[in-house]
Amino acid sequence: REGDVMDRARRRRLAEELAAKVVRARKDVRAVVLFGSVARGDDLPDSDVELIAIAAKGPWEPTRFVLDGVLFSVYWKRWPSLMQSMLEPDGDAHRRGFLGGVALYDPEGLFRKLHARVAALPRTFYPKSAEEALHGAYEYLCKTRNAWRRRDRANLEYGARVTAYNLASVVALLNRRHFTSENTVPVEWRDFPDLPRGFDRITAVLQGGRSDR
């Protein structure tokens, strides 16, 4: 719709203006990357704007504020720590989703370098990461079973969804894939070439289906 297109253009303009202000105010900023739905262009009226600022100095806690009715989140990262978090095995299959973002300021080509390093990850990275996700799934499966025993419906539903998310991460990583974001986990698995039997039952939980199937 025309209104949605205008809203998207406004959020993108606000993001670009903010990035320019950050660069002018902070001489230690090496790159600013827009990621998430606004970078992809599929943002909705209440979508927030997410940016990563690679800098030499903190603050390292996220900066959050509302600008013109839009929630902004700026994540401050050191270049070495960002590289380490992207290249070390872990069970989070959407952490590298921000690589689908857009560099709003990157004179050194850091974003391009990061893309290249992630593309060249060794084959051992994926099974190790899948193992981490599997451990996370088992942890929450146990919590879910205990919630079932206590007849604790709220924690049963929560535990089931976290278990399903971790199992979806296992499948993504074994397919050498990364989810674009947490919001795309319930649908992106359809493009994976190798899926276990009954995997649709797990994704049904992620989409709000029954947790006792």
Short mmCIF file of C-alpha atoms in Angstrom, two decimals:
data_model
loop_
_atom_site.label_atom_id
_atom_site.label_comp_id
_atom_site.label_asym_id
_atom_site.label_seq_id
_atom_site.Cartn_x
_atom_site.Cartn_y
_atom_site.Cartn_z
CA ARG A 1 0.00 0.00 0.00
CA GLU A 2 1.07 3.59 -0.65
CA GLY A 3 1.02 4.45 3.07
CA ASP A 4 3.29 1.50 3.90
CA VAL A 5 5.75 2.56 1.19
CA MET A 6 5.86 6.09 2.58
CA ASP A 7 6.35 4.79 6.13
CA ARG A 8 9.21 2.58 4.96
CA ALA A 9 10.86 5.48 3.18
CA ARG A 10 10.51 7.60 6.33
CA ARG A 11 12.09 4.96 8.57
CA ARG A 12 14.93 4.44 6.11
CA ARG A 13 15.52 8.21 5.91
CA LEU A 14 15.54 8.51 9.72
CA ALA A 15 18.06 5.65 9.92
CA GLU A 16 20.36 7.29 7.37
CA GLU A 17 20.12 10.65 9.12
CA LEU A 18 20.91 9.05 12.48
CA ALA A 19 23.92 7.21 11.02
CA ALA A 20 25.26 10.48 9.62
CA LYS A 21 24.83 12.19 13.01
CA VAL A 22 26.64 9.36 14.80
CA VAL A 23 29.56 9.56 12.38
CA ARG A 24 29.81 13.35 12.78
CA ALA A 25 29.64 13.14 16.58
CA ARG A 26 31.95 10.16 17.10
CA LYS A 27 35.33 10.18 15.38
CA ASP A 28 36.01 6.64 16.64
CA VAL A 29 33.09 5.14 14.67
CA ARG A 30 34.40 2.90 11.89
CA ALA A 31 31.13 1.63 10.42
CA VAL A 32 27.35 1.86 10.85
CA VAL A 33 25.19 -0.99 9.57
CA LEU A 34 21.39 -0.96 9.27
CA PHE A 35 19.86 -4.41 9.69
CA GLY A 36 16.52 -6.05 10.29
CA SER A 37 13.23 -5.44 8.51
CA VAL A 38 13.99 -1.79 7.63
CA ALA A 39 17.19 -2.85 5.83
CA ARG A 40 15.31 -5.63 4.02
CA GLY A 41 12.45 -3.30 3.08
CA ASP A 42 9.71 -5.50 4.55
CA ASP A 43 9.12 -3.41 7.67
CA LEU A 44 5.59 -2.77 8.92
CA PRO A 45 4.06 0.34 10.54
CA ASP A 46 5.26 -0.59 14.05
CA SER A 47 8.67 -1.97 13.07
CA ASP A 48 11.72 -0.67 14.92
CA VAL A 49 15.02 0.46 13.42
CA GLU A 50 18.16 -1.50 14.34
CA LEU A 51 21.72 -0.36 13.76
CA ILE A 52 25.14 -1.71 14.65
CA ALA A 53 27.85 0.89 15.19
CA ILE A 54 31.41 -0.43 15.09
CA ALA A 55 33.50 1.85 17.27
CA ALA A 56 36.68 1.98 19.32
CA LYS A 57 34.98 3.25 22.48
CA GLY A 58 31.76 2.48 24.34
CA PRO A 59 29.11 2.62 25.66
CA TRP A 60 28.73 -1.07 24.94
CA GLU A 61 25.16 -1.28 26.22
CA PRO A 62 22.54 -0.80 23.48
CA THR A 63 21.23 2.75 23.08
CA ARG A 64 17.44 2.85 22.71
CA PHE A 65 15.22 5.84 22.08
CA VAL A 66 12.11 6.93 20.18
CA LEU A 67 12.54 9.31 17.26
CA ASP A 68 9.52 10.65 15.38
CA GLY A 69 7.42 7.82 16.81
CA VAL A 70 9.88 5.10 15.76
CA LEU A 71 11.85 2.95 18.23
CA PHE A 72 15.59 2.93 17.50
CA SER A 73 18.12 0.45 18.88
CA VAL A 74 21.84 1.11 18.35
CA TYR A 75 24.19 -1.74 19.26
CA TRP A 76 27.78 -0.63 19.87
CA LYS A 77 30.46 -3.16 18.98
CA ARG A 78 34.25 -3.29 18.88
CA TRP A 79 35.56 -4.70 15.63
CA PRO A 80 37.60 -7.53 17.25
CA SER A 81 34.72 -8.65 19.48
CA LEU A 82 32.25 -8.53 16.59
CA MET A 83 34.56 -10.65 14.46
CA GLN A 84 34.97 -13.13 17.29
CA SER A 85 31.21 -13.44 17.87
CA MET A 86 30.61 -14.05 14.16
CA LEU A 87 33.36 -16.65 13.72
CA GLU A 88 33.14 -18.73 16.91
CA PRO A 89 30.76 -21.73 16.90
CA ASP A 90 27.55 -21.15 18.83
CA GLY A 91 23.97 -22.41 18.77
CA ASP A 92 22.39 -19.14 17.67
CA ALA A 93 21.35 -19.59 14.05
CA HIS A 94 20.10 -16.02 13.61
CA ARG A 95 23.05 -14.11 15.12
CA ARG A 96 24.58 -13.64 11.67
CA GLY A 97 21.29 -12.45 10.20
CA PHE A 98 22.50 -8.87 10.38
CA LEU A 99 24.88 -9.71 7.52
CA GLY A 100 21.84 -9.23 5.30
CA GLY A 101 21.88 -5.58 6.33
CA VAL A 102 23.08 -2.44 4.59
CA ALA A 103 26.25 -0.52 5.41
CA LEU A 104 25.29 3.15 5.80
CA TYR A 105 28.88 4.13 6.58
CA ASP A 106 31.86 1.84 6.04
CA PRO A 107 34.92 3.55 4.53
CA GLU A 108 37.21 0.63 5.51
CA GLY A 109 34.99 -2.06 4.01
CA LEU A 110 34.61 -3.84 7.36
CA PHE A 111 31.16 -5.18 6.51
CA ARG A 112 32.46 -6.67 3.27
CA LYS A 113 35.40 -8.25 5.13
CA LEU A 114 33.02 -9.77 7.67
CA HIS A 115 30.89 -11.22 4.87
CA ALA A 116 33.96 -12.84 3.35
CA ARG A 117 35.11 -14.35 6.66
CA VAL A 118 31.69 -15.82 7.44
CA ALA A 119 31.42 -17.21 3.92
CA ALA A 120 34.74 -18.99 4.49
CA LEU A 121 33.82 -20.58 7.84
CA PRO A 122 35.31 -24.09 8.15
CA ARG A 123 33.00 -27.08 7.78
CA THR A 124 33.54 -27.93 11.45
CA PHE A 125 31.82 -24.67 12.46
CA TYR A 126 28.34 -25.93 11.61
CA PRO A 127 28.26 -29.29 13.43
CA LYS A 128 29.83 -27.68 16.50
CA SER A 129 27.24 -24.91 16.44
CA ALA A 130 24.43 -27.42 15.90
CA GLU A 131 25.64 -29.34 18.96
CA GLU A 132 25.39 -26.17 21.04
CA ALA A 133 21.83 -25.59 19.80
CA LEU A 134 20.96 -29.21 20.58
CA HIS A 135 22.17 -28.78 24.16
CA GLY A 136 19.98 -25.69 24.45
CA ALA A 137 17.02 -27.63 23.10
CA TYR A 138 17.53 -30.44 25.61
CA GLU A 139 17.80 -27.95 28.50
CA TYR A 140 14.43 -26.43 27.64
CA LEU A 141 12.88 -29.77 26.85
CA CYS A 142 13.62 -30.81 30.43
CA LYS A 143 12.14 -27.55 31.72
CA THR A 144 9.07 -28.07 29.57
CA ARG A 145 8.56 -31.60 30.87
CA ASN A 146 8.80 -30.35 34.45
CA ALA A 147 6.25 -27.63 33.65
CA TRP A 148 3.98 -30.37 32.30
CA ARG A 149 4.34 -32.29 35.55
CA ARG A 150 3.47 -29.17 37.55
CA ARG A 151 0.56 -28.41 35.21
CA ASP A 152 2.18 -25.01 34.69
CA ARG A 153 0.65 -24.02 31.36
CA ALA A 154 2.48 -20.68 30.98
CA ASN A 155 5.96 -22.19 31.38
CA LEU A 156 4.92 -25.20 29.33
CA GLU A 157 4.10 -22.96 26.37
CA TYR A 158 7.25 -20.87 26.82
CA GLY A 159 9.54 -23.88 27.21
CA ALA A 160 8.01 -25.59 24.18
CA ARG A 161 8.65 -22.56 21.98
CA VAL A 162 12.25 -22.14 23.15
CA THR A 163 12.83 -25.88 22.59
CA ALA A 164 11.33 -25.60 19.10
CA TYR A 165 13.45 -22.55 18.31
CA ASN A 166 16.63 -24.37 19.33
CA LEU A 167 15.66 -27.42 17.28
CA ALA A 168 15.02 -25.16 14.29
CA SER A 169 18.51 -23.75 14.83
CA VAL A 170 19.93 -27.28 14.83
CA VAL A 171 18.31 -27.97 11.46
CA ALA A 172 19.44 -24.61 10.02
CA LEU A 173 23.05 -25.12 11.10
CA LEU A 174 23.20 -28.70 9.81
CA ASN A 175 22.03 -27.25 6.48
CA ARG A 176 24.83 -24.64 6.75
CA ARG A 177 22.26 -21.86 6.88
CA HIS A 178 21.52 -18.87 9.09
CA PHE A 179 18.12 -17.38 9.81
CA THR A 180 17.61 -13.78 8.75
CA SER A 181 15.99 -12.89 12.08
CA GLU A 182 13.97 -14.38 14.93
CA ASN A 183 10.80 -13.39 13.08
CA THR A 184 11.68 -15.40 9.98
CA VAL A 185 12.47 -18.68 11.78
CA PRO A 186 8.93 -20.09 11.31
CA VAL A 187 9.09 -19.72 7.50
CA GLU A 188 12.72 -19.80 6.28
CA TRP A 189 13.14 -23.49 7.09
CA ARG A 190 11.01 -24.31 4.02
CA ASP A 191 14.02 -23.51 1.81
CA PHE A 192 16.36 -25.94 3.59
CA PRO A 193 17.33 -28.88 1.36
CA ASP A 194 17.59 -31.44 4.18
CA LEU A 195 14.73 -31.62 6.69
CA PRO A 196 14.06 -34.30 9.29
CA ARG A 197 10.76 -36.17 9.18
CA GLY A 198 8.04 -34.41 11.16
CA PHE A 199 9.87 -31.09 11.30
CA ASP A 200 6.63 -29.29 10.44
CA ARG A 201 5.34 -30.24 13.90
CA ILE A 202 8.20 -28.27 15.46
CA THR A 203 7.56 -25.23 13.30
CA ALA A 204 3.86 -25.41 14.19
CA VAL A 205 4.86 -24.71 17.81
CA LEU A 206 6.88 -21.68 16.66
CA GLN A 207 3.82 -20.41 14.83
CA GLY A 208 1.63 -20.67 17.90
CA GLY A 209 0.36 -24.22 17.51
CA ARG A 210 -0.21 -26.70 20.28
CA SER A 211 2.78 -27.52 22.48
CA ASP A 212 1.52 -30.95 23.54
CA ARG A 213 1.55 -32.65 20.12
#
